Amino acid sequence: MTQEHQSKIPQATAKRLPLYYRFIKNLHASGKQRVSSAELSEAVKVDSATIRRDFSYFGALGKKGYGYNVNYLLSFFRKTLDQDELTLVALIGVGNLGTAFVNYNFSKNNNTKIEMAFDVAEDKVSQEIGGVPIYHMDDLEKHINGNVDVAILTVPSAVAQSITDRLVKIGIKGILNFTPARLNVPSNIRVHHIDLAVELQSLVYFLKHYSTE
Ligand code: ATP
């Protein structure tokens, strides 16, 4: 996303962009020309008032009884999400979770790609998984030099901060952190934290305490 867009669109709206994009892309592929906020709301499970507010930031003005123009939205999302530009990703820690991500490799997103992976375990280093080479952590600085913008962290949490420090030093701009560790980074580095264990626990908690049935 460009600086210009970042300063205009609120962060919560920006986070929903990829969700909207995926749905609009499918609509476009099925030949649909327009979509109402109610249809969108049902499909992406975001309430329609939020959708209307989000879309007003995109300059997309839906008309009553007509809805939004699918072509317009598609080209807006493509441009805003930099779909024509490939962002290379490095994955650190090829354990159970890391291996699954490398195999999956986000192949339905055509603008992100896990280009290389790193580990310290001798039996993993020098292997390839789904065409992605696994290098030793000692060679991190050698392989990542300005070519990779994003790192996925699937290492034990005890080593997460020291690895993060190295990643920051070599110019990584964004980190998707799957470890439970809270990372300290300079303000120009973006960290998105996904703690699967916490998410699962909170889901179970909500089922128990907020269930409507
Ligand atoms: P997961 O948590 O992904 O299911 P796991 O239980 O298989 O993984 P972990 O102990 O969490 O294993 O380690 C994840 C991966 O991180 C392992 O492949 C391990 O070799 C690797 N790893 C451990 N320390 C480091 C390090 N300092 N740098 C890079 N990789 C590391």
Short mmCIF file of N, CA, C and O and ligand atoms in Angstrom, two decimals, residues 92-98 118-121 124 137 154-156 159 163, ligand 1:
data_model
loop_
_atom_site.label_atom_id
_atom_site.label_comp_id
_atom_site.label_asym_id
_atom_site.label_seq_id
_atom_site.Cartn_x
_atom_site.Cartn_y
_atom_site.Cartn_z
N ILE A 92 10.97 -17.92 8.87
CA ILE A 92 12.02 -18.32 9.82
C ILE A 92 11.46 -19.35 10.79
O ILE A 92 10.53 -19.06 11.53
N GLY A 93 12.02 -20.55 10.76
CA GLY A 93 11.59 -21.62 11.65
C GLY A 93 10.69 -22.62 10.93
O GLY A 93 9.47 -22.44 10.85
N VAL A 94 11.32 -23.66 10.38
CA VAL A 94 10.57 -24.63 9.57
C VAL A 94 10.15 -25.82 10.44
O VAL A 94 10.54 -26.96 10.20
N GLY A 95 9.37 -25.53 11.50
CA GLY A 95 8.81 -26.58 12.35
C GLY A 95 7.49 -27.05 11.76
O GLY A 95 7.28 -26.98 10.55
N ASN A 96 6.58 -27.50 12.62
CA ASN A 96 5.28 -27.96 12.12
C ASN A 96 4.52 -26.86 11.41
O ASN A 96 4.05 -27.02 10.28
N LEU A 97 4.40 -25.71 12.10
CA LEU A 97 3.63 -24.61 11.54
C LEU A 97 4.33 -24.02 10.30
O LEU A 97 3.70 -23.79 9.27
N GLY A 98 5.63 -23.80 10.46
CA GLY A 98 6.42 -23.22 9.35
C GLY A 98 6.35 -24.09 8.11
O GLY A 98 6.19 -23.59 6.99
N PHE A 118 14.44 -20.34 6.66
CA PHE A 118 15.65 -20.50 7.47
C PHE A 118 15.36 -21.34 8.70
O PHE A 118 14.26 -21.29 9.26
N ASP A 119 16.39 -22.08 9.13
CA ASP A 119 16.26 -22.87 10.35
C ASP A 119 17.67 -23.13 10.87
O ASP A 119 18.66 -22.80 10.20
N VAL A 120 17.76 -23.68 12.08
CA VAL A 120 19.08 -24.03 12.63
C VAL A 120 19.28 -25.54 12.65
O VAL A 120 20.39 -26.01 12.87
N ALA A 121 18.19 -26.30 12.48
CA ALA A 121 18.30 -27.76 12.56
C ALA A 121 19.00 -28.30 11.32
O ALA A 121 18.56 -28.07 10.19
N LYS A 124 17.19 -30.02 8.54
CA LYS A 124 16.26 -29.25 7.70
C LYS A 124 16.99 -28.38 6.70
O LYS A 124 16.52 -28.18 5.58
N MET A 137 20.40 -20.40 9.53
CA MET A 137 20.28 -19.05 10.11
C MET A 137 21.59 -18.27 10.04
O MET A 137 21.57 -17.05 9.98
N THR A 154 8.03 -18.33 12.76
CA THR A 154 7.44 -19.54 13.35
C THR A 154 8.53 -20.29 14.12
O THR A 154 8.71 -21.49 13.93
N VAL A 155 9.25 -19.54 14.95
CA VAL A 155 10.33 -20.10 15.76
C VAL A 155 9.86 -20.22 17.22
O VAL A 155 8.82 -19.66 17.57
N PRO A 156 10.60 -20.92 18.07
CA PRO A 156 10.25 -20.89 19.50
C PRO A 156 10.32 -19.45 20.02
O PRO A 156 11.19 -18.68 19.58
N VAL A 159 13.57 -17.33 21.06
CA VAL A 159 14.55 -16.78 20.12
C VAL A 159 13.94 -15.69 19.22
O VAL A 159 14.63 -15.11 18.38
N ILE A 163 16.05 -12.82 16.78
CA ILE A 163 15.92 -12.98 15.32
C ILE A 163 15.31 -11.70 14.73
O ILE A 163 15.75 -11.21 13.68
P1 ATP B 1 5.89 -25.36 15.53
O1 ATP B 1 5.86 -24.50 16.76
O2 ATP B 1 6.08 -24.57 14.27
O3 ATP B 1 4.80 -26.36 15.43
P2 ATP B 1 7.78 -27.36 16.34
O4 ATP B 1 7.02 -27.76 17.54
O5 ATP B 1 8.03 -28.38 15.27
O6 ATP B 1 7.23 -26.12 15.58
P3 ATP B 1 9.57 -25.49 17.59
O7 ATP B 1 10.41 -25.94 18.72
O8 ATP B 1 8.44 -24.56 17.87
O9 ATP B 1 9.17 -26.77 16.78
O10 ATP B 1 10.53 -24.81 16.53
C1 ATP B 1 10.08 -24.37 15.31
C2 ATP B 1 11.22 -24.41 14.32
O11 ATP B 1 12.14 -23.35 14.63
C3 ATP B 1 12.03 -25.71 14.38
O12 ATP B 1 12.19 -26.21 13.07
C4 ATP B 1 13.35 -25.27 14.97
O13 ATP B 1 14.43 -26.05 14.46
C5 ATP B 1 13.46 -23.83 14.52
N1 ATP B 1 14.35 -23.01 15.34
C6 ATP B 1 14.67 -23.12 16.64
N2 ATP B 1 15.54 -22.16 17.02
C7 ATP B 1 15.76 -21.41 15.91
C8 ATP B 1 16.58 -20.27 15.63
N3 ATP B 1 17.32 -19.68 16.56
N4 ATP B 1 16.57 -19.79 14.39
C9 ATP B 1 15.81 -20.36 13.41
N5 ATP B 1 15.05 -21.43 13.61
C10 ATP B 1 15.02 -21.95 14.84
#
